[in-house]
Coordinates of C-alpha atoms in Angstrom, one line a residue:
N654 CA -12.8 46.4 30.5
C655 CA -12.1 45.5 34.1
S656 CA -12.0 48.3 36.7
K657 CA -8.8 48.6 38.7
K658 CA -10.5 47.2 41.9
N659 CA -11.5 44.1 39.9
R660 CA -8.1 43.4 38.4
A661 CA -6.6 41.8 41.5
P662 CA -9.2 39.0 41.9
L663 CA -9.0 38.4 38.1
L664 CA -5.2 38.2 38.3
A665 CA -5.5 35.7 41.2
L666 CA -7.9 33.5 39.2
T667 CA -5.7 33.4 36.1
T668 CA -2.4 32.8 37.9
S669 CA -3.5 30.5 40.7
A670 CA -1.2 27.6 41.5
P671 CA -2.2 24.2 40.1
S672 CA -4.3 21.9 42.4
E673 CA -2.8 18.8 44.0
D674 CA -5.1 16.7 41.8
A675 CA -3.7 18.3 38.7
E676 CA -0.2 17.8 39.9
D677 CA -0.9 14.1 40.6
E678 CA -2.4 13.7 37.2
N679 CA 0.6 15.3 35.5
W680 CA 2.9 13.1 37.4
S681 CA 0.9 9.9 36.6
Q682 CA 1.0 10.8 32.9
T683 CA 4.8 11.4 33.1
L684 CA 5.2 8.0 34.6
A685 CA 3.0 6.5 31.9
I686 CA 5.1 8.1 29.2
L687 CA 8.3 6.7 30.8
N688 CA 6.7 3.2 31.1
V689 CA 5.7 3.2 27.4
L690 CA 9.2 4.4 26.3
E691 CA 10.8 1.7 28.4
S692 CA 8.5 -0.9 26.9
Y693 CA 9.5 0.2 23.4
G694 CA 13.2 0.1 24.2
C695 CA 13.7 3.8 23.9
I696 CA 15.0 4.1 27.5
V697 CA 16.8 1.1 29.0
K698 CA 17.3 0.4 32.7
A699 CA 21.1 0.4 33.4
T700 CA 21.0 -0.5 37.1
E701 CA 18.4 -2.3 39.1
S702 CA 17.1 -0.8 42.3
E703 CA 14.4 -1.7 44.8
S704 CA 13.1 1.8 44.4
A705 CA 11.9 2.8 41.0
D706 CA 12.8 6.4 41.8
S707 CA 16.5 5.6 42.1
S708 CA 16.9 3.4 39.0
T709 CA 19.3 4.5 36.3
Y710 CA 18.4 4.6 32.6
Y711 CA 20.2 5.3 29.4
V712 CA 18.7 6.4 26.1
S713 CA 18.9 3.9 23.2
S714 CA 19.5 4.9 19.6
G715 CA 15.7 4.7 19.0
G716 CA 15.1 6.9 22.1
T717 CA 17.5 9.5 20.6
H718 CA 15.5 9.5 17.4
V719 CA 12.2 9.9 19.2
G720 CA 13.7 12.8 21.2
G721 CA 14.8 14.5 18.0
L722 CA 11.4 14.4 16.3
G723 CA 8.8 17.2 16.8
M724 CA 5.7 15.1 15.9
D725 CA 2.5 14.9 17.9
N726 CA 3.5 11.4 18.9
S727 CA 7.1 10.9 17.9
L728 CA 7.2 7.3 19.3
W729 CA 4.3 6.4 16.9
T730 CA 6.1 8.0 14.0
L731 CA 9.3 6.0 14.7
T732 CA 7.3 2.8 15.4
A733 CA 5.4 3.1 12.1
L734 CA 8.8 3.4 10.3
G735 CA 10.1 0.3 12.0
G736 CA 12.5 2.1 14.4
A737 CA 10.9 0.9 17.6
F738 CA 8.6 -1.9 18.8
D739 CA 7.3 -3.5 21.9
V740 CA 10.5 -5.1 23.2
A741 CA 9.0 -5.9 26.6
Y742 CA 6.0 -7.6 24.9
E743 CA 3.5 -5.6 27.0
S744 CA 1.0 -6.2 24.2
A745 CA 0.8 -9.9 24.8
E746 CA -2.8 -9.7 25.7
L747 CA -3.5 -8.5 22.1
D748 CA -2.1 -11.8 20.7
K749 CA -4.1 -13.8 23.3
F750 CA -7.3 -12.1 22.0
Q751 CA -6.4 -12.8 18.4
D752 CA -5.6 -16.4 19.2
A753 CA -9.1 -16.6 20.8
L754 CA -10.7 -15.3 17.7
S755 CA -8.8 -17.9 15.6
F756 CA -10.0 -20.6 18.0
L757 CA -13.6 -19.4 17.3
G758 CA -13.0 -19.7 13.6
I759 CA -12.4 -16.0 12.9
E760 CA -9.2 -16.0 11.0
D761 CA -6.7 -13.2 11.1
D762 CA -5.5 -12.8 7.5
S763 CA -2.8 -10.3 8.2
N764 CA -0.1 -13.0 7.8
D765 CA 0.8 -13.9 4.3
E766 CA 2.6 -16.9 2.8
D767 CA 6.0 -15.4 3.4
D768 CA 5.4 -15.4 7.1
E769 CA 4.3 -19.0 7.1
I770 CA 7.5 -20.1 5.3
E771 CA 9.7 -18.1 7.8
E772 CA 7.9 -19.6 10.8
D773 CA 8.9 -23.1 9.9
S774 CA 12.2 -22.3 11.7
D775 CA 12.3 -23.2 15.4
D776 CA 14.6 -20.2 16.0
F777 CA 12.3 -17.8 14.3
V778 CA 9.4 -18.9 16.4
N779 CA 11.4 -18.0 19.5
I780 CA 11.6 -14.4 18.3
P781 CA 8.8 -12.4 20.0
K782 CA 5.9 -11.5 17.6
P783 CA 6.3 -7.7 17.9
Q784 CA 10.0 -8.0 16.8
R785 CA 9.0 -10.3 13.8
E786 CA 6.4 -7.8 12.8
S787 CA 8.8 -4.8 13.1
E788 CA 11.5 -6.5 11.1
K789 CA 9.0 -7.4 8.3
L790 CA 7.8 -3.8 8.3
V791 CA 11.4 -2.5 7.9
K792 CA 12.0 -4.9 5.0
E793 CA 8.8 -3.7 3.2
L794 CA 9.6 0.0 3.9
C795 CA 13.1 -0.4 2.4
E796 CA 11.4 -1.6 -0.8
L797 CA 9.5 1.6 -1.3
S798 CA 10.5 4.3 -3.8
A799 CA 11.2 7.8 -2.5
S800 CA 7.9 9.0 -3.8
E801 CA 6.1 6.1 -2.1
M802 CA 7.9 6.9 1.1
A803 CA 6.7 10.5 0.9
G804 CA 3.1 9.4 0.5
Y805 CA 3.4 7.0 3.4
V806 CA 4.9 9.6 5.7
S807 CA 2.1 11.9 4.9
A808 CA -0.3 9.4 6.4
L809 CA 1.5 9.7 9.7
V810 CA 1.5 13.5 10.0
I811 CA -1.4 14.9 8.0
D812 CA -4.9 15.1 9.5
A813 CA -7.9 14.0 7.5
P814 CA -9.8 16.8 5.7
R815 CA -13.5 17.4 6.6
N816 CA -14.6 16.1 3.2
S817 CA -12.5 13.0 2.6
D818 CA -12.8 9.6 1.0
S819 CA -13.5 6.5 3.0
A820 CA -10.6 4.6 4.4
I821 CA -11.2 1.8 1.9
A822 CA -11.3 4.2 -1.1
S823 CA -8.1 5.8 0.0
F824 CA -6.4 2.5 0.6
Q825 CA -7.3 1.3 -3.0
K826 CA -5.5 4.4 -4.4
L827 CA -2.2 3.4 -2.9
T828 CA 0.5 1.4 -4.7
Y829 CA 0.9 -2.2 -3.9
N830 CA 4.0 -1.6 -1.9
Q831 CA 2.3 1.1 0.1
Q832 CA -0.6 -1.2 0.8
R833 CA 1.7 -3.8 2.3
V834 CA 3.4 -1.2 4.5
V835 CA 0.1 0.2 5.7
Q836 CA -1.0 -3.3 6.7
G837 CA 2.1 -3.7 8.8
A838 CA 1.7 -0.3 10.3
L839 CA -1.8 -1.1 11.4
L840 CA -0.5 -4.0 13.4
A841 CA 2.1 -1.7 14.9
M842 CA -0.5 0.8 15.8
E843 CA -2.7 -1.9 17.5
R844 CA 0.3 -2.9 19.7
L845 CA 1.2 0.7 20.6
N846 CA -2.4 1.6 21.5
E847 CA -2.6 -1.6 23.6
V848 CA 0.6 -0.6 25.5
Q849 CA -0.5 3.0 26.0
R850 CA -3.9 1.8 27.4
K851 CA -2.1 -0.6 29.7
F852 CA -0.2 2.2 31.3
S853 CA -3.2 4.6 31.2
L854 CA -1.6 7.1 28.9
D855 CA -4.1 9.8 28.0
D856 CA -5.4 9.6 24.4
S857 CA -4.5 13.2 23.7
I858 CA -0.9 12.5 24.4
G859 CA -0.7 9.1 22.8
K860 CA -2.5 9.9 19.6
S861 CA -1.6 7.5 16.8
Q862 CA -2.9 8.2 13.3
L863 CA -2.7 6.6 9.8
E864 CA -4.8 8.9 7.6
L865 CA -4.5 7.9 3.9
N866 CA -6.5 10.6 2.2
A867 CA -3.6 12.7 1.0
C868 CA -1.2 9.7 0.4
D869 CA -1.8 9.4 -3.4
V870 CA -1.6 13.1 -4.0
V871 CA 1.7 13.5 -2.0
T872 CA 3.1 10.4 -3.8
R873 CA 2.4 12.0 -7.2
W874 CA 3.9 15.3 -6.2
A875 CA 7.1 13.6 -5.0
A876 CA 7.1 11.6 -8.2
G877 CA 7.4 14.8 -10.3
D878 CA 3.8 15.5 -11.4
S879 CA 3.0 19.1 -12.2
W880 CA 1.4 21.5 -9.7
S881 CA -1.7 21.8 -11.9
D882 CA -2.1 18.0 -12.2
V883 CA -1.7 17.5 -8.5
L884 CA -4.0 20.4 -7.6
L885 CA -6.7 18.9 -9.9
M886 CA -6.2 15.5 -8.5
S887 CA -6.5 16.7 -4.9
G888 CA -9.7 18.7 -5.3
A889 CA -8.3 21.0 -2.6
A890 CA -7.8 24.8 -2.5
P891 CA -4.2 25.8 -3.5
G892 CA -3.5 27.1 0.0
D893 CA -4.7 23.9 1.6
L894 CA -2.6 21.8 -0.7
V895 CA 0.5 23.8 -0.1
R896 CA 0.0 23.3 3.7
T897 CA -0.5 19.6 3.2
L898 CA 2.6 19.2 1.1
S899 CA 4.7 21.5 3.3
R900 CA 3.8 19.5 6.5
C901 CA 4.8 16.3 4.8
L902 CA 8.1 17.9 3.6
D903 CA 8.8 19.1 7.1
A904 CA 8.3 15.6 8.5
L905 CA 10.6 14.1 5.9
K906 CA 13.2 16.7 6.7
Q907 CA 13.0 15.8 10.4
L908 CA 13.3 12.1 9.6
G909 CA 16.2 12.6 7.2
N910 CA 18.0 14.6 9.9
V911 CA 18.0 12.1 12.7
P912 CA 21.4 10.8 13.6
Y913 CA 22.8 8.3 11.2
I914 CA 23.1 4.7 12.5
P915 CA 25.0 2.0 10.5
A916 CA 22.9 -0.8 9.0
R917 CA 24.5 -3.5 11.0
G918 CA 22.3 -4.8 13.7
F919 CA 19.1 -3.8 11.9
D920 CA 18.5 -6.8 9.8
G921 CA 17.1 -9.6 11.9
D922 CA 19.1 -12.9 11.8
G923 CA 16.0 -14.9 13.0
V924 CA 17.8 -15.8 16.3
T925 CA 18.7 -12.7 18.2
I926 CA 16.1 -11.2 20.5
R927 CA 16.5 -7.4 20.5
T928 CA 16.0 -5.6 23.8
E929 CA 16.1 -2.0 22.8
A930 CA 15.0 0.3 19.9
G931 CA 17.5 0.5 17.1
G932 CA 16.1 3.7 15.6
L933 CA 15.5 4.6 12.0
H934 CA 17.1 2.2 9.5
P935 CA 19.7 4.0 7.3
R936 CA 17.9 2.9 4.1
I937 CA 14.6 4.4 5.3
R938 CA 16.4 7.6 6.5
A939 CA 18.0 7.9 3.0
L940 CA 14.6 7.4 1.4
C941 CA 13.2 10.2 3.5
R942 CA 16.0 12.5 2.4
D943 CA 15.5 11.6 -1.2
A944 CA 11.7 12.1 -0.9
A945 CA 12.2 15.6 0.7
A946 CA 14.5 16.6 -2.1
E947 CA 11.9 15.6 -4.7
M948 CA 9.1 17.4 -3.0
D949 CA 11.2 20.6 -2.4
R950 CA 10.1 22.6 -5.4
Y951 CA 7.9 25.6 -6.1
P952 CA 5.3 26.3 -4.6
V953 CA 6.5 24.0 -1.8
K954 CA 10.0 25.1 -0.9
D955 CA 12.0 24.7 2.3
I956 CA 15.2 26.8 2.5
M957 CA 16.7 24.7 5.4
P958 CA 19.3 22.3 4.1
F959 CA 20.0 18.8 5.5
E960 CA 22.6 18.5 8.2
E961 CA 25.8 16.8 6.9
D962 CA 26.4 13.2 8.1
T963 CA 29.4 12.9 10.4

C-alpha cells in the first residue's frame, strides 16, 4: 500500500499527458489508416484541394460495411469476402515482383485455366489485376454452401490454438470449394499487407489472419453434425470449442447484419473499372445469415435476432 504522501507522485505518473512523440505517432497511424481506406475505396475523395487537410470525402458502401464490423481488422474481413479491393492499385509493386519471378522461370501457379480463357479478351486485360482477383473471389464465395461459408469465416476471426495442425494439413481438410476460396484470399491478403506496409501502418493495427485449424470443425457443426461428434473431431476441451464456435457465430451475425446492397453493380462486366468498394455481395451476406442460423443451437446459442431488411 502507498502512504498518503506517496500517492500524489504516483498519481502524476499514471495520469501524465502523452508526449509529443506519442501524439505524432498516433497521428501518423491515423493518416496511415485513412490512406489504406482510401486505397481500398472505402472512403472516396469528393472534392480536390491543394491541402490534404481540407479535402472532402464520402463513405462508400464498402466503407459503411467496414465501419459496421467489430473485427480486429474489419477491412481485411471485408476484403477476404470480396467486398473491397485495392482500387488505387497501390500494390502494383507486388505484381512487378511476381513478374520478375516469372522472368526468372519461377512460375506463379495461382492462376488457373479459367483465368487464361478470360484474359483472352482485350477489355478484360484493361481491368486492374486487383479487381479481377476480387471479382473471381466473389464468384467462388457465392458457390459455397452455408456450412462451408461458416468454416471459411472462422479462418478470418479465430486465432490458432497452441497445439494445432500445420497449415498444409489444415488446408487438406477443407472442401474443394473452400480450398479455391482460400487461395483467392491469400492473394487478397498479400495485396492488403503490401498496401499497409506502403503507408507504414503498424502491424498490430493491420493484422490480417487466415487460420485454417478450426475450419473443418466449424464446417461440420454448421452442417448439422452432433455436439459429441464435433467435440471428438476437434480434440478440444468443451469450453474451448464453445468459445470457438461462439466467436464464429458472432462474426457471421455481424456480417449478416451489414446493410443490404442490391446485387446490381457487383458482377463484373469485364469492361467497367470500379473506383470504390461495393461492400458485401448480397449472396454472401445471405450465406452468412444462413450459416449463423445453422450454427445457432445448443450449446452454442445467441439470443440476438437478425435485423430486418428494409
